[in-house]
PDB file of C-alpha atoms in Angstrom:
ATOM      1  CA  VAL A 185      78.152-170.195   7.316  1.00 84.00           C
ATOM      2  CA  GLN A 186      75.001-169.374   5.357  1.00 86.00           C
ATOM      3  CA  LEU A 187      75.058-172.823   3.727  1.00 86.00           C
ATOM      4  CA  VAL A 188      75.335-174.563   7.101  1.00 85.00           C
ATOM      5  CA  GLN A 189      72.570-172.390   8.581  1.00 83.00           C
ATOM      6  CA  ALA A 190      70.312-173.196   5.616  1.00 84.00           C
ATOM      7  CA  MET A 191      71.044-176.905   6.085  1.00 84.00           C
ATOM      8  CA  ALA A 192      70.129-176.658   9.785  1.00 81.00           C
ATOM      9  CA  ARG A 193      66.850-174.885   8.997  1.00 81.00           C
ATOM     10  CA  ALA A 194      65.976-177.440   6.318  1.00 81.00           C
ATOM     11  CA  LEU A 195      66.709-180.354   8.641  1.00 79.00           C
ATOM     12  CA  HIS A 196      64.678-178.778  11.422  1.00 77.00           C
ATOM     13  CA  SER A 197      61.688-178.431   9.102  1.00 78.00           C
ATOM     14  CA  LEU A 198      61.774-182.205   8.438  1.00 77.00           C
ATOM     15  CA  ILE A 199      61.557-183.192  12.088  1.00 73.00           C
ATOM     16  CA  PRO A 200      58.059-184.472  12.916  1.00 71.00           C
ATOM     17  CA  GLY A 201      56.060-181.822  14.762  1.00 73.00           C
ATOM     18  CA  SER A 202      58.286-178.922  13.723  1.00 66.00           C
ATOM     19  CA  PRO A 203      56.837-175.871  11.957  1.00 61.00           C
ATOM     20  CA  GLU A 204      56.849-176.256   8.196  1.00 56.00           C
ATOM     21  CA  THR A 205      56.108-172.742   7.020  1.00 46.00           C
ATOM     22  CA  ALA A 206      58.969-170.802   5.479  1.00 44.00           C
ATOM     23  CA  GLU A 207      58.508-167.804   7.750  1.00 49.00           C
ATOM     24  CA  VAL A 208      58.675-169.906  10.917  1.00 49.00           C
ATOM     25  CA  ALA A 209      61.547-171.995   9.548  1.00 46.00           C
ATOM     26  CA  GLY A 210      63.387-168.740   8.849  1.00 51.00           C
ATOM     27  CA  GLU A 211      63.156-167.954  12.558  1.00 60.00           C
ATOM     28  CA  PHE A 212      64.885-171.207  13.496  1.00 59.00           C
ATOM     29  CA  PRO A 213      67.752-170.192  15.779  1.00 64.00           C
ATOM     30  CA  THR A 214      71.156-171.109  14.472  1.00 68.00           C
ATOM     31  CA  GLU A 215      74.245-170.226  16.423  1.00 74.00           C
ATOM     32  CA  VAL A 216      77.653-169.535  14.985  1.00 76.00           C
ATOM     33  CA  ALA A 217      80.515-170.015  17.424  1.00 83.00           C
ATOM     34  CA  GLN A 218      84.137-169.405  16.588  1.00 82.00           C
ATOM     35  CA  PHE A 219      86.953-171.552  17.949  1.00 86.00           C
ATOM     36  CA  ASP A 220      90.127-169.514  18.297  1.00 83.00           C
ATOM     37  CA  TRP A 221      93.521-171.194  18.294  1.00 82.00           C
ATOM     38  CA  PRO A 222      95.911-170.747  19.904  1.00 79.00           C
ATOM     39  CA  MET A 223      93.949-169.878  22.988  1.00 74.00           C
ATOM     40  CA  HIS A 224      97.011-168.385  24.673  1.00 76.00           C
ATOM     41  CA  THR A 225     100.471-167.097  23.820  1.00 77.00           C
ATOM     42  CA  ASN A 226     102.389-169.096  26.407  1.00 77.00           C
ATOM     43  CA  GLN A 227     105.109-170.830  24.408  1.00 78.00           C
ATOM     44  CA  GLN A 228     105.793-173.196  27.319  1.00 78.00           C
ATOM     45  CA  LEU A 229     102.436-174.889  26.763  1.00 81.00           C
ATOM     46  CA  ASP A 230     101.730-177.248  23.870  1.00 85.00           C
ATOM     47  CA  LEU A 231     100.431-175.433  20.792  1.00 82.00           C
ATOM     48  CA  GLY A 232     100.752-178.412  18.438  1.00 87.00           C
ATOM     49  CA  ALA A 233      98.195-180.190  16.298  1.00 86.00           C
ATOM     50  CA  LYS A 234      97.252-182.757  18.973  1.00 87.00           C
ATOM     51  CA  ALA A 235      96.627-180.045  21.559  1.00 87.00           C
ATOM     52  CA  ALA A 236      94.549-178.103  19.025  1.00 87.00           C
ATOM     53  CA  SER A 237      92.510-181.206  18.178  1.00 87.00           C
ATOM     54  CA  ALA A 238      91.857-181.957  21.853  1.00 87.00           C
ATOM     55  CA  ALA A 239      90.864-178.344  22.547  1.00 88.00           C
ATOM     56  CA  LEU A 240      88.559-178.277  19.513  1.00 89.00           C
ATOM     57  CA  ALA A 241      86.887-181.560  20.509  1.00 88.00           C
ATOM     58  CA  SER A 242      86.339-180.135  24.004  1.00 89.00           C
ATOM     59  CA  PHE A 243      84.867-176.951  22.493  1.00 91.00           C
ATOM     60  CA  VAL A 244      82.442-178.934  20.299  1.00 89.00           C
ATOM     61  CA  ARG A 245      81.523-181.242  23.202  1.00 89.00           C
ATOM     62  CA  ARG A 246      80.724-178.229  25.407  1.00 90.00           C
ATOM     63  CA  LYS A 247      78.564-176.684  22.643  1.00 88.00           C
ATOM     64  CA  CYS A 248      76.734-179.990  22.181  1.00 86.00           C
ATOM     65  CA  GLU A 249      75.974-180.168  25.891  1.00 88.00           C
ATOM     66  CA  GLN A 250      74.813-176.541  26.028  1.00 89.00           C
ATOM     67  CA  LEU A 251      72.556-176.922  22.986  1.00 83.00           C
ATOM     68  CA  GLN A 252      71.461-180.503  23.815  1.00 83.00           C
ATOM     69  CA  CYS A 253      72.528-181.804  20.406  1.00 81.00           C
ATOM     70  CA  ARG A 254      71.563-185.317  19.386  1.00 77.00           C
ATOM     71  CA  GLY A 255      74.538-185.619  17.073  1.00 78.00           C
ATOM     72  CA  VAL A 256      77.253-183.904  15.109  1.00 83.00           C
ATOM     73  CA  ILE A 257      77.820-183.750  11.376  1.00 84.00           C
ATOM     74  CA  LEU A 258      81.455-183.251  10.463  1.00 87.00           C
ATOM     75  CA  LEU A 259      81.583-181.490   7.110  1.00 90.00           C
ATOM     76  CA  GLY A 260      84.648-182.671   5.223  1.00 91.00           C
ATOM     77  CA  GLN A 261      87.468-185.094   5.877  1.00 90.00           C
ATOM     78  CA  ALA A 262      89.713-182.313   7.196  1.00 88.00           C
ATOM     79  CA  CYS A 263      87.100-181.600   9.861  1.00 87.00           C
ATOM     80  CA  ALA A 264      86.812-185.288  10.726  1.00 86.00           C
ATOM     81  CA  ASP A 265      90.603-185.527  11.004  1.00 87.00           C
ATOM     82  CA  ARG A 266      90.685-182.603  13.431  1.00 86.00           C
ATOM     83  CA  VAL A 267      87.682-183.654  15.546  1.00 84.00           C
ATOM     84  CA  PRO A 268      87.561-187.440  15.941  1.00 73.00           C
ATOM     85  CA  GLY A 269      83.923-188.471  16.448  1.00 68.00           C
ATOM     86  CA  GLN A 270      84.743-190.788  19.347  1.00 70.00           C
ATOM     87  CA  GLU A 271      86.029-187.788  21.329  1.00 74.00           C
ATOM     88  CA  LEU A 272      82.729-185.918  21.015  1.00 78.00           C
ATOM     89  CA  ASP A 273      80.740-188.070  23.451  1.00 77.00           C
ATOM     90  CA  CYS A 274      77.442-187.679  21.596  1.00 76.00           C
ATOM     91  CA  PRO A 275      74.944-190.280  20.374  1.00 78.00           C
ATOM     92  CA  TRP A 276      76.295-190.146  16.822  1.00 78.00           C
ATOM     93  CA  ALA A 277      78.761-188.332  14.626  1.00 79.00           C
ATOM     94  CA  ALA A 278      78.686-188.507  10.833  1.00 81.00           C
ATOM     95  CA  THR A 279      81.153-187.274   8.226  1.00 87.00           C
ATOM     96  CA  SER A 280      80.176-185.975   4.806  1.00 91.00           C
ATOM     97  CA  HIS A 281      81.438-183.582   2.134  1.00 94.00           C
ATOM     98  CA  GLY A 282      82.801-180.233   3.256  1.00 93.00           C
ATOM     99  CA  THR A 283      81.161-176.916   2.480  1.00 92.00           C
ATOM    100  CA  ALA A 284      83.823-175.983  -0.087  1.00 93.00           C
ATOM    101  CA  ASP A 285      83.074-179.216  -1.981  1.00 94.00           C
ATOM    102  CA  MET A 286      79.329-178.535  -1.836  1.00 93.00           C
ATOM    103  CA  LEU A 287      79.749-174.987  -3.124  1.00 92.00           C
ATOM    104  CA  ALA A 288      82.041-176.135  -5.942  1.00 94.00           C
ATOM    105  CA  ASN A 289      79.948-179.132  -6.985  1.00 94.00           C
ATOM    106  CA  SER A 290      76.174-179.096  -6.553  1.00 90.00           C
ATOM    107  CA  ALA A 291      76.040-182.900  -6.851  1.00 92.00           C
ATOM    108  CA  CYS A 292      77.781-183.017  -3.455  1.00 93.00           C
ATOM    109  CA  LYS A 293      74.894-181.034  -1.931  1.00 90.00           C
ATOM    110  CA  GLN A 294      72.418-183.667  -3.115  1.00 90.00           C
ATOM    111  CA  GLN A 295      74.538-186.477  -1.670  1.00 90.00           C
ATOM    112  CA  VAL A 296      74.954-184.688   1.682  1.00 90.00           C
ATOM    113  CA  TRP A 297      71.232-183.953   1.826  1.00 87.00           C
ATOM    114  CA  SER A 298      70.449-187.653   1.272  1.00 85.00           C
ATOM    115  CA  GLU A 299      72.897-188.624   4.019  1.00 83.00           C
ATOM    116  CA  LEU A 300      71.459-186.075   6.449  1.00 82.00           C
ATOM    117  CA  ARG A 301      67.874-187.173   5.840  1.00 80.00           C
ATOM    118  CA  GLU A 302      68.855-190.722   6.826  1.00 77.00           C
ATOM    119  CA  LEU A 303      69.953-189.437  10.240  1.00 71.00           C
ATOM    120  CA  LEU A 304      66.592-187.855  11.082  1.00 72.00           C
ATOM    121  CA  PRO A 305      64.337-189.586  13.597  1.00 66.00           C
ATOM    122  CA  GLY A 306      61.562-191.642  12.046  1.00 64.00           C
ATOM    123  CA  ARG A 307      63.365-192.117   8.722  1.00 57.00           C
TER     124      ARG A 307
END
């Protein structure tokens, strides 16, 4: 979570017109929201992988609407498999290395950072 929050702060500082000082960037609001599955204990309702994927995509879509996101970055192939980008209904969705990969191999962080910078407006 700390890695993702740091990535969000760093990206925010690169947006034209955003504050560039470390103390202001440290105040950048990042929200952590947990998706719980299963959402119920009713065994008569579908609790399978497809139902979980649909519920997760709906959860992410709702968060994107609430926070007025311009896009979504899916960290890792497992994430992309569980949340198909076309179901998110946002301007763009990108897939990159997962956080476990980035923590295990610092070269992955550099690659992800390069990919993220390409998605910024004015780049």
